[in-house]
Tab-separated table of C-alpha atoms in Angstrom:
chain	number	residue	atom	x	y	z
A	1	MET	CA	24.408	64.843	62.224
A	2	THR	CA	21.510	66.794	63.995
A	3	ALA	CA	22.046	70.341	64.225
A	4	LEU	CA	19.822	71.350	67.102
A	5	VAL	CA	18.124	69.185	69.638
A	6	LEU	CA	15.459	70.711	72.088
A	7	CYS	CA	14.781	67.777	74.840
A	8	GLY	CA	12.173	68.855	77.510
A	9	ALA	CA	12.928	72.410	77.502
A	10	GLU	CA	10.834	74.431	79.889
A	11	LYS	CA	10.448	78.072	80.545
A	12	THR	CA	8.569	80.177	83.182
A	13	PHE	CA	8.661	83.779	84.041
A	14	THR	CA	8.507	84.685	87.967
A	15	MET	CA	7.278	88.211	88.409
A	16	HIS	CA	8.514	89.263	91.683
A	17	LEU	CA	6.967	92.595	91.414
A	18	ARG	CA	3.660	90.840	90.931
A	19	GLY	CA	3.859	88.874	94.163
A	20	GLY	CA	5.882	86.125	92.615
A	21	LEU	CA	3.363	85.382	90.124
A	22	ARG	CA	4.394	82.537	87.953
A	23	LEU	CA	3.756	82.801	84.442
A	24	PRO	CA	4.541	79.395	82.651
A	25	VAL	CA	5.178	79.908	78.888
A	26	VAL	CA	6.413	76.747	77.513
A	27	ALA	CA	7.003	72.824	79.006
A	28	ASP	CA	8.462	69.843	77.676
A	29	VAL	CA	9.299	71.565	74.340
A	30	SER	CA	11.071	68.694	72.286
A	31	PHE	CA	12.020	68.558	68.722
A	32	THR	CA	15.057	68.399	66.250
A	33	VAL	CA	16.455	70.109	63.532
A	34	GLU	CA	18.973	68.617	60.995
A	35	PRO	CA	21.194	70.334	58.658
A	36	GLY	CA	19.179	71.571	55.559
A	37	GLU	CA	16.118	71.462	57.164
A	38	CYS	CA	13.593	74.282	57.916
A	39	VAL	CA	11.268	73.699	60.906
A	40	VAL	CA	8.241	76.042	61.244
A	41	LEU	CA	6.754	76.903	64.687
A	42	ALA	CA	3.090	77.081	64.377
A	43	GLY	CA	0.555	78.123	66.933
A	44	PRO	CA	-1.634	81.020	68.039
A	45	SER	CA	-0.370	84.138	69.314
A	46	GLY	CA	1.043	83.816	72.877
A	47	ALA	CA	1.699	80.186	72.598
A	48	GLY	CA	5.329	80.767	73.032
A	49	LYS	CA	7.033	80.497	69.484
A	50	SER	CA	9.165	83.584	69.843
A	51	SER	CA	9.900	82.553	73.290
A	52	ILE	CA	11.200	79.262	72.027
A	53	LEU	CA	13.603	80.871	69.684
A	54	LYS	CA	14.902	83.249	72.431
A	55	MET	CA	15.563	80.108	74.523
A	56	ILE	CA	17.505	78.595	71.713
A	57	TYR	CA	19.734	81.928	71.235
A	58	GLY	CA	20.055	82.204	75.123
A	59	THR	CA	18.057	85.524	75.493
A	60	TYR	CA	15.734	83.693	77.421
A	61	ARG	CA	17.031	81.237	80.291
A	62	CYS	CA	15.819	77.726	80.048
A	63	ASP	CA	14.591	76.406	83.343
A	64	ARG	CA	14.591	72.869	82.629
A	65	GLY	CA	15.685	70.330	79.823
A	66	ALA	CA	18.248	70.760	77.211
A	67	ILE	CA	19.101	72.673	74.184
A	68	LEU	CA	21.727	70.837	72.573
A	69	VAL	CA	23.744	72.890	69.715
A	70	ARG	CA	26.113	70.955	67.497
A	71	ASP	CA	29.437	73.029	67.252
A	72	GLY	CA	31.911	70.966	65.043
A	73	ASP	CA	32.760	67.920	67.079
A	74	ASP	CA	31.232	69.481	70.171
A	75	THR	CA	27.685	69.590	71.417
A	76	VAL	CA	26.849	72.406	73.511
A	77	ASP	CA	23.640	72.807	76.174
A	78	VAL	CA	22.487	76.326	75.883
A	79	ALA	CA	20.883	75.720	78.969
A	80	THR	CA	23.844	75.335	80.933
A	81	ALA	CA	26.447	76.871	78.713
A	82	PRO	CA	28.490	79.826	80.521
A	83	PRO	CA	28.007	83.310	79.114
A	84	ARG	CA	31.452	83.060	77.213
A	85	ARG	CA	30.545	79.826	75.271
A	86	MET	CA	27.287	81.362	74.512
A	87	LEU	CA	28.806	84.300	72.954
A	88	SER	CA	30.975	82.111	71.089
A	89	LEU	CA	28.000	80.133	69.435
A	90	ARG	CA	26.601	83.535	68.586
A	91	ARG	CA	29.500	84.373	67.051
A	92	ARG	CA	30.098	81.217	64.925
A	93	VAL	CA	27.430	78.902	65.228
A	94	ILE	CA	23.698	80.764	65.420
A	95	ALA	CA	22.612	83.645	63.438
A	96	ASN	CA	19.449	85.209	64.494
A	97	VAL	CA	16.901	87.495	63.142
A	98	THR	CA	14.728	89.034	65.467
A	99	GLN	CA	11.333	90.378	64.778
A	100	PHE	CA	12.255	94.081	65.047
A	101	LEU	CA	15.599	95.612	64.248
A	102	ARG	CA	17.275	97.448	67.449
A	103	VAL	CA	18.177	100.523	66.025
A	104	VAL	CA	21.665	102.074	66.956
A	105	PRO	CA	22.081	105.815	66.815
A	106	ARG	CA	24.566	106.749	63.996
A	107	VAL	CA	25.399	103.356	62.866
A	108	ALA	CA	24.783	103.189	58.891
A	109	ALA	CA	22.482	100.298	57.548
A	110	ILE	CA	25.611	98.970	55.645
A	111	ASP	CA	27.567	98.650	58.960
A	112	VAL	CA	24.455	97.346	60.735
A	113	VAL	CA	24.446	94.693	57.915
A	114	ALA	CA	28.087	93.945	57.822
A	115	GLU	CA	28.865	93.904	61.780
A	116	PRO	CA	28.176	90.022	62.242
A	117	VAL	CA	30.869	89.143	59.711
A	118	GLY	CA	33.558	91.979	59.864
A	119	ALA	CA	33.998	95.681	59.316
A	120	SER	CA	32.502	97.354	56.408
A	121	ALA	CA	35.619	99.067	55.812
A	122	ASP	CA	36.908	95.511	54.576
A	123	PRO	CA	36.327	95.828	50.838
A	124	ALA	CA	35.093	91.961	50.739
A	125	VAL	CA	32.691	92.326	53.841
A	126	ARG	CA	31.468	95.484	51.998
A	127	ARG	CA	30.944	94.036	48.808
A	128	ALA	CA	29.032	90.907	50.506
A	129	ALA	CA	26.729	93.345	52.384
A	130	GLU	CA	26.057	95.397	49.459
A	131	THR	CA	24.908	92.336	47.643
A	132	MET	CA	22.580	91.304	50.191
A	133	LEU	CA	21.114	94.853	50.763
A	134	ARG	CA	20.663	94.864	46.889
A	135	ARG	CA	18.845	91.497	47.115
A	136	LEU	CA	16.407	92.798	49.544
A	137	ASP	CA	15.561	95.750	47.530
A	138	VAL	CA	17.003	98.250	50.146
A	139	PRO	CA	17.678	101.329	47.620
A	140	GLU	CA	21.405	102.481	47.485
A	141	ARG	CA	20.773	105.954	48.794
A	142	LEU	CA	20.009	104.783	52.405
A	143	TRP	CA	22.728	102.250	52.637
A	144	GLY	CA	24.924	105.015	54.517
A	145	LEU	CA	22.086	106.253	56.553
A	146	PRO	CA	21.229	104.950	60.014
A	147	PRO	CA	17.845	103.154	59.797
A	148	ALA	CA	16.328	104.985	62.532
A	149	THR	CA	14.105	106.831	59.792
A	150	PHE	CA	13.551	103.892	57.674
A	151	SER	CA	10.037	102.577	57.162
A	152	GLY	CA	8.994	99.353	59.114
A	153	GLY	CA	9.500	97.189	55.912
A	154	GLU	CA	13.116	98.802	55.047
A	155	GLN	CA	14.212	98.267	58.768
A	156	GLN	CA	13.198	94.778	58.245
A	157	ARG	CA	15.073	93.956	55.273
A	158	VAL	CA	18.060	95.472	56.781
A	159	ASN	CA	17.401	93.358	59.808
A	160	ILE	CA	17.251	90.186	57.514
A	161	ALA	CA	20.342	91.122	55.352
A	162	ARG	CA	22.160	90.966	58.622
A	163	GLY	CA	20.800	87.655	59.939
A	164	PHE	CA	21.298	86.186	56.096
A	165	LEU	CA	24.878	87.614	55.577
A	166	PRO	CA	27.039	85.245	57.901
A	167	ALA	CA	27.294	81.577	56.888
A	168	ARG	CA	26.216	79.617	60.305
A	169	PRO	CA	24.997	76.381	60.792
A	170	ILE	CA	21.909	77.491	62.487
A	171	LEU	CA	19.321	80.318	61.419
A	172	LEU	CA	16.704	81.430	63.659
A	173	LEU	CA	14.016	83.600	62.149
A	174	ASP	CA	11.340	85.457	64.102
A	175	GLU	CA	8.463	86.545	61.640
A	176	PRO	CA	11.037	87.618	58.970
A	177	THR	CA	8.063	88.371	56.346
A	178	ALA	CA	5.648	90.129	58.625
A	179	SER	CA	5.825	93.594	57.151
A	180	LEU	CA	7.234	92.876	53.606
A	181	ASP	CA	5.336	93.135	50.182
A	182	ALA	CA	4.773	90.118	48.057
A	183	LYS	CA	8.030	90.723	45.832
A	184	ASN	CA	10.058	90.836	49.033
A	185	ARG	CA	8.465	87.890	50.596
A	186	ALA	CA	9.537	86.077	47.698
A	187	ARG	CA	13.115	87.271	47.967
A	188	VAL	CA	13.238	85.963	51.551
A	189	VAL	CA	11.763	82.695	50.747
A	190	GLU	CA	14.476	82.258	48.028
A	191	LEU	CA	17.009	83.090	50.726
A	192	ILE	CA	15.969	80.659	52.830
A	193	GLY	CA	15.822	78.098	50.131
A	194	GLU	CA	19.605	79.039	49.470
A	195	LYS	CA	20.211	78.566	53.101
A	196	LYS	CA	18.779	75.079	53.296
A	197	ARG	CA	20.788	73.765	50.284
A	198	GLN	CA	24.046	75.182	52.082
A	199	GLY	CA	22.928	72.827	54.893
A	200	THR	CA	21.775	75.533	57.348
A	201	ALA	CA	19.332	74.125	59.860
A	202	VAL	CA	16.465	76.935	60.067
A	203	VAL	CA	14.017	77.417	62.804
A	204	ALA	CA	11.351	80.146	61.894
A	205	VAL	CA	8.364	81.591	63.304
A	206	VAL	CA	6.035	82.697	60.231
A	207	HIS	CA	2.504	83.710	60.150
A	208	ASP	CA	1.844	83.757	56.408
A	209	ASP	CA	0.220	80.622	55.314
A	210	ASP	CA	1.871	80.651	51.694
A	211	VAL	CA	5.386	81.279	53.074
A	212	ARG	CA	5.158	78.654	55.375
A	213	GLU	CA	4.305	76.229	52.848
A	214	ARG	CA	6.993	77.206	50.500
A	215	ILE	CA	9.830	76.822	53.524
A	216	ALA	CA	8.670	74.196	55.877
A	217	ASP	CA	10.047	70.793	55.875
A	218	ARG	CA	8.154	70.119	58.944
A	219	VAL	CA	5.735	72.064	60.983
A	220	VAL	CA	6.218	71.826	65.043
A	221	ASP	CA	2.673	72.488	66.553
A	222	VAL	CA	3.808	74.838	69.785
A	223	THR	CA	0.356	74.272	71.333
A	224	ALA	CA	1.689	70.734	72.281
A	225	PHE	CA	4.129	72.752	74.666
A	226	ILE	CA	1.564	74.836	76.590
A	227	PRO	CA	2.085	74.114	80.159
A	228	LYS	CA	-0.512	71.983	82.105
A	229	SER	CA	-0.953	74.523	84.789
A	230	ALA	CA	-1.716	76.944	82.181
A	231	ALA	CA	-4.164	75.174	79.950
B	1	MET	CA	45.238	76.575	78.040
B	2	THR	CA	46.280	78.857	75.392
B	3	PRO	CA	46.990	82.423	76.171
B	4	VAL	CA	43.225	83.446	74.569
B	5	ASP	CA	41.547	80.925	76.974
B	6	THR	CA	43.448	82.517	80.130
B	7	PRO	CA	41.451	85.532	81.519
B	8	LEU	CA	42.834	88.888	81.266
B	9	LEU	CA	41.529	89.936	84.667
B	10	ILE	CA	40.463	87.711	87.513
B	11	ALA	CA	38.552	89.199	90.792
B	12	GLU	CA	38.463	86.896	93.376
B	13	GLY	CA	36.566	87.377	96.552
B	14	LEU	CA	36.701	91.271	96.553
B	15	SER	CA	35.363	93.023	99.658
B	16	LYS	CA	35.539	96.231	101.031
B	17	TRP	CA	34.319	98.025	104.103
B	18	TYR	CA	34.146	101.693	104.956
B	19	GLY	CA	34.009	101.552	108.688
B	20	ARG	CA	31.115	99.704	109.409
B	21	GLN	CA	29.515	100.372	106.067
B	22	LEU	CA	29.741	97.907	103.455
B	23	GLY	CA	31.467	98.810	99.879
B	24	CYS	CA	31.340	95.353	98.207
B	25	ARG	CA	31.272	91.894	99.269
B	26	ASP	CA	32.640	88.942	98.128
B	27	VAL	CA	32.748	89.926	94.376
B	28	SER	CA	34.269	87.481	91.824
B	29	PHE	CA	34.299	87.367	87.985
B	30	GLU	CA	36.611	86.740	84.979
B	31	LEU	CA	37.301	88.981	82.300
B	32	HIS	CA	38.663	87.617	78.922
B	33	GLU	CA	40.520	89.744	76.234
B	34	GLY	CA	37.950	91.887	73.935
B	35	GLU	CA	35.177	91.458	76.461
B	36	VAL	CA	33.097	94.279	77.673
B	37	LEU	CA	31.620	93.831	81.168
B	38	ALA	CA	29.135	96.304	82.462
B	39	ILE	CA	28.509	96.760	86.057
B	40	VAL	CA	25.064	98.040	86.837
B	41	GLY	CA	23.177	99.148	89.835
B	42	GLU	CA	21.730	102.290	91.422
B	43	SER	CA	24.249	104.727	93.597
B	44	GLY	CA	25.449	103.058	96.672
B	45	SER	CA	25.279	99.663	95.296
B	46	GLY	CA	29.011	99.332	95.411
B	47	LYS	CA	29.764	99.602	91.505
B	48	SER	CA	32.041	102.500	91.852
B	49	THR	CA	33.962	100.938	94.886
B	50	LEU	CA	34.291	97.833	92.590
B	51	LEU	CA	35.728	99.732	89.879
B	52	ARG	CA	38.255	101.347	91.991
B	53	ILE	CA	39.688	98.306	93.629
B	54	LEU	CA	39.777	96.533	90.116
B	55	ALA	CA	41.697	99.482	88.986
B	56	GLY	CA	43.944	99.712	91.636
B	57	LEU	CA	42.874	103.016	93.057
B	58	MET	CA	41.829	101.608	96.115
B	59	GLU	CA	42.642	98.506	98.144
B	60	ALA	CA	40.509	95.624	98.722
B	61	ASP	CA	39.857	94.480	102.793
B	62	ALA	CA	39.641	90.907	101.218
B	63	GLY	CA	40.236	89.077	98.020
B	64	CYS	CA	42.456	90.046	95.123
B	65	VAL	CA	42.728	91.057	91.802
B	66	ARG	CA	44.941	89.058	89.175
B	67	TYR	CA	45.915	90.425	85.665
B	68	ARG	CA	47.671	88.646	82.708
B	69	MET	CA	50.589	90.837	82.112
B	70	ARG	CA	51.825	91.201	78.497
B	71	ASP	CA	54.370	88.298	78.966
B	72	GLY	CA	51.560	86.043	79.496
B	73	VAL	CA	52.197	85.717	83.152
B	74	THR	CA	48.948	86.383	85.519
B	75	ARG	CA	49.861	88.315	88.835
B	76	ASP	CA	48.255	89.588	91.787
B	77	VAL	CA	48.161	93.326	90.900
B	78	ALA	CA	48.648	94.249	94.800
B	79	ALA	CA	52.154	92.232	94.710
B	80	LEU	CA	53.470	94.107	91.683
B	81	SER	CA	56.533	96.174	91.974
B	82	GLU	CA	56.271	99.824	91.682
B	83	ALA	CA	57.726	99.623	88.094
B	84	GLU	CA	55.195	97.224	87.001
B	85	ARG	CA	52.451	98.856	88.613
B	86	ARG	CA	53.486	102.177	86.788
B	87	PHE	CA	53.457	100.140	83.381
B	88	LEU	CA	49.926	99.185	83.971
B	89	PHE	CA	48.554	102.600	84.661
B	90	ARG	CA	50.495	104.633	82.139
B	91	THR	CA	50.204	101.870	79.106
B	92	ASP	CA	48.499	98.792	79.488
B	93	TRP	CA	45.230	100.274	81.463
B	94	GLY	CA	43.183	102.966	80.948
B	95	TYR	CA	40.592	104.925	83.325
B	96	VAL	CA	37.948	107.145	82.014
B	97	HIS	CA	36.511	108.875	84.839
B	98	GLN	CA	32.779	110.337	84.621
B	99	ASP	CA	34.246	113.857	84.967
B	100	PRO	CA	36.717	114.637	82.290
B	101	ALA	CA	38.592	117.057	84.563
B	102	ALA	CA	39.512	114.157	86.945
B	103	GLY	CA	41.230	112.375	83.972
B	104	LEU	CA	42.649	115.272	82.049
B	105	ARG	CA	45.077	118.118	82.876
B	106	MET	CA	43.078	121.058	82.279
B	107	ALA	CA	45.931	123.643	82.276
B	108	VAL	CA	47.737	122.130	79.230
B	109	SER	CA	46.524	121.872	75.774
B	110	ALA	CA	44.983	118.855	74.220
B	111	GLY	CA	47.804	117.659	72.380
B	112	ALA	CA	49.837	117.575	75.290
B	113	ASN	CA	47.204	115.879	77.162
B	114	VAL	CA	47.400	113.163	74.569
B	115	GLY	CA	51.172	113.309	74.204
B	116	GLU	CA	51.820	113.067	77.880
B	117	ARG	CA	50.951	109.310	78.101
B	118	LEU	CA	53.160	108.694	75.289
B	119	MET	CA	56.118	110.315	76.838
B	120	ALA	CA	55.572	108.578	80.047
B	121	ILE	CA	56.409	105.470	78.174
B	122	GLY	CA	59.623	107.046	76.734
B	123	GLU	CA	58.471	108.622	73.548
B	124	ARG	CA	60.892	111.814	72.898
B	125	HIS	CA	60.243	112.676	69.445
B	126	TYR	CA	58.379	115.739	69.191
B	127	GLY	CA	57.184	115.568	65.601
B	128	ARG	CA	55.982	111.939	66.064
B	129	ILE	CA	54.184	112.715	69.395
B	130	ARG	CA	52.377	115.730	67.673
B	131	GLY	CA	51.423	113.321	64.848
B	132	THR	CA	50.085	110.469	66.828
B	133	ALA	CA	47.948	113.370	68.727
B	134	LEU	CA	46.509	114.762	65.941
B	135	ASP	CA	45.543	111.223	64.706
B	136	TRP	CA	43.965	110.501	68.042
B	137	LEU	CA	42.045	113.941	67.943
B	138	THR	CA	40.785	112.886	64.296
B	139	ARG	CA	39.561	109.233	65.501
B	140	VAL	CA	37.849	110.890	68.782
B	141	GLU	CA	36.159	113.565	66.116
B	142	ILE	CA	37.815	116.606	67.526
B	143	ASP	CA	38.761	119.226	65.220
B	144	THR	CA	42.389	118.959	64.748
B	145	GLY	CA	42.746	122.828	64.455
B	146	ARG	CA	42.155	122.908	68.177
B	147	ILE	CA	45.012	120.696	69.418
B	148	ASP	CA	46.800	123.550	71.104
B	149	GLU	CA	43.721	124.660	73.034
B	150	PRO	CA	43.384	123.545	76.921
B	151	PRO	CA	40.357	121.302	77.666
B	152	THR	CA	39.123	124.143	79.478
B	153	ARG	CA	37.664	125.645	76.299
B	154	TYR	CA	36.238	122.218	75.169
B	155	SER	CA	32.558	121.374	75.564
B	156	GLY	CA	31.648	118.584	78.058
B	157	GLY	CA	31.495	116.142	75.069
B	158	MET	CA	34.521	117.239	73.756
B	159	ARG	CA	36.480	116.767	76.961
B	160	GLN	CA	34.956	113.061	77.336
B	161	ARG	CA	36.274	112.482	73.896
B	162	LEU	CA	39.798	113.811	74.601
B	163	GLN	CA	40.087	111.744	77.793
B	164	ILE	CA	39.258	108.801	75.692
B	165	ALA	CA	41.924	109.799	73.181
B	166	ARG	CA	44.359	110.362	76.274
B	167	ASN	CA	43.738	106.840	77.537
B	168	LEU	CA	43.702	104.911	74.197
B	169	VAL	CA	46.946	106.725	72.768
B	170	THR	CA	49.372	104.024	74.547
B	171	GLY	CA	47.322	101.056	73.108
B	172	PRO	CA	46.022	99.483	76.319
B	173	ARG	CA	44.473	96.333	76.761
B	174	LEU	CA	41.829	96.931	79.524
B	175	VAL	CA	40.153	100.146	80.078
B	176	PHE	CA	37.952	100.879	83.203
B	177	MET	CA	34.917	103.251	82.484
B	178	ASP	CA	33.105	105.279	85.330
B	179	GLU	CA	29.748	106.410	84.084
B	180	PRO	CA	31.296	107.585	80.729
B	181	THR	CA	28.279	109.410	79.374
B	182	GLY	CA	27.303	110.582	83.089
B	183	GLY	CA	27.577	114.166	82.964
B	184	LEU	CA	26.715	114.598	78.971
B	185	ASP	CA	23.457	115.598	77.180
B	186	VAL	CA	21.675	112.978	75.540
B	187	SER	CA	22.483	114.240	71.920
B	188	VAL	CA	26.340	114.141	73.138
B	189	GLN	CA	25.680	110.716	74.589
B	190	ALA	CA	24.708	109.060	71.356
B	191	ARG	CA	27.916	110.079	69.896
B	192	LEU	CA	30.178	109.301	72.580
B	193	LEU	CA	28.724	105.792	72.625
B	194	ASP	CA	28.838	105.060	69.164
B	195	LEU	CA	32.330	106.252	69.182
B	196	LEU	CA	33.450	104.082	72.349
B	197	ARG	CA	31.259	100.971	70.714
B	198	GLY	CA	33.486	101.313	67.442
B	199	LEU	CA	36.758	101.917	68.749
B	200	VAL	CA	36.321	98.862	71.430
B	201	ALA	CA	35.533	96.609	68.770
B	202	GLU	CA	38.251	97.984	66.204
B	203	LEU	CA	40.976	97.953	68.996
B	204	GLY	CA	39.652	94.506	70.449
B	205	LEU	CA	39.768	96.072	74.025
B	206	ALA	CA	38.452	94.608	77.290
B	207	ALA	CA	36.560	96.847	79.349
B	208	VAL	CA	34.744	97.195	82.354
B	209	VAL	CA	32.006	99.855	82.225
B	210	VAL	CA	30.338	100.985	85.379
B	211	THR	CA	26.860	102.506	84.643
B	212	HIS	CA	23.494	103.082	85.920
B	213	ASP	CA	22.274	103.662	82.350
B	214	LEU	CA	20.961	100.032	81.170
B	215	ALA	CA	20.920	101.420	77.719
B	216	VAL	CA	24.443	102.234	77.915
B	217	ALA	CA	25.017	98.613	79.243
B	218	ARG	CA	22.975	97.078	76.358
B	219	LEU	CA	24.908	99.017	73.829
B	220	LEU	CA	28.496	98.574	74.910
B	221	SER	CA	28.649	95.193	77.090
B	222	GLN	CA	28.484	91.504	76.277
B	223	ARG	CA	27.930	90.675	79.710
B	224	ILE	CA	26.460	92.301	82.993
B	225	LEU	CA	26.835	92.156	86.633
B	226	VAL	CA	24.014	93.584	88.806
B	227	MET	CA	25.009	94.708	92.019
B	228	LYS	CA	22.978	95.669	95.180
B	229	GLY	CA	24.071	96.600	98.617
B	230	GLY	CA	27.483	95.931	97.826
B	231	ALA	CA	26.781	92.336	96.315
B	232	VAL	CA	26.421	91.037	92.860
B	233	ILE	CA	22.904	89.624	92.616
B	234	GLU	CA	22.800	88.675	89.055
B	235	SER	CA	24.641	88.181	86.177
B	236	GLY	CA	24.964	86.855	82.707
B	237	LEU	CA	24.661	87.860	79.014
B	238	THR	CA	23.733	91.483	78.647
B	239	ASP	CA	20.516	90.681	76.670
B	240	GLN	CA	19.508	87.620	78.897
B	241	VAL	CA	19.847	89.674	82.179
B	242	LEU	CA	17.732	92.581	80.654
B	243	ASP	CA	15.104	90.607	78.589
B	244	ASP	CA	14.726	87.889	81.270
B	245	PRO	CA	15.886	89.199	84.699
B	246	ARG	CA	15.685	86.721	87.318
B	247	GLU	CA	15.900	88.913	90.800
B	248	PRO	CA	13.403	90.897	92.096
B	249	TYR	CA	15.708	93.780	92.091
B	250	THR	CA	16.882	93.298	88.377
B	251	GLN	CA	13.164	93.151	87.561
B	252	LEU	CA	12.609	96.449	89.299
B	253	LEU	CA	15.710	98.083	87.451
B	254	VAL	CA	14.589	96.921	84.048
B	255	SER	CA	10.887	97.736	84.747
B	256	SER	CA	11.693	101.267	85.907
B	257	ILE	CA	13.006	102.447	82.833
B	258	LEU	CA	11.633	103.022	79.190
B	259	PRO	CA	12.965	100.030	76.928
B	260	PRO	CA	16.710	100.326	76.421
């Protein structure tokens, strides 16, 4: 059964502080993602790729159309779901790797990674988080430190570990390999492959042609969704 | 509906006037167990009035607050008996004031401040009370060697942490917080926020947090109400309201600060 369906989804920002300027972002976004499939969103910078991911996660409101997420036997429309339903989807159904790690003061890397599945005080959770950090080549001496002082690449790997740890039916990836070296890019490609084999539906934004070729089952050209008024 | 699907707190059409001045107007929302709701807005927006009404510190002119008691029955808070109200205030609810002096007894020791809430619910065993107080001081990162000192000798950050310990010692299900980091230095704020975040998650607390600091709202809450002129003008998931604000006033709030 299809994991994710976008059907005529549309987003426009209205900038009230700029005299009500309307900024159309995307229109008539329609595509589907099956379990075990990786759909890569392609298009030039500013075409709305990240915005589409944010709409699926509910961070950006969807003005028109539907974003249907399969949740067990239910289907939830993110465009109209009440906040509580959305929070429940985020806890159980949708995992999300944002472009940048949001650093919280005093929270150690291991806790950042463990949080989506539980507390790092739980031995099983801790082991899983450690395994993920090790696979992403985050040095063990950093695990107990807050990532604020880490390099960009280290922060991103912590972010990826956090996103990949929970087993969820849907995984959203926004430029997961942007600041990684070749070795770590290969690790992420490998992790995405594992997720697909586990039946996860993956939607990704990647600029790296090589990575895209290796993970994508289908490429969706986002320029098709440029609103007519903006073209 | 199963108990978890039933809201813990329900606000229905709450309005309050101060003479001819509007305090808040027709505010309604539901809060479930374990949820943290932030109420943001500028001073005078009505957020503190709303919090005081919710916590039973002030009477609404219209509307009602309903709360699911521990027996699973949802009751109108205004219609509770005196004993039931006492149970809420002393046990099942907490209230963290912006000024710790308003929530602590400044003349008695830190240990007594924490122990007092326990004694109010019938604990009489001195050793157990002291043991629990020590445990809570540790949890809020206060040196247990200072348990016999009154809060007047504590720094602002320590006082605020003590106030939190005093509130949480009875195992409340709902905590109201009024600008909990308001009077603190930035360096102290981070520690307090991290502590609050950890405790709320660990204890599965529901909380209503009034703050003008959007970074605090981002860190602590899953949902936000934005208030202006006494009314709720926008509400939703915290990241949605902060990253995709819809109302002119919310856009102004979000764009007026450094990214939270």
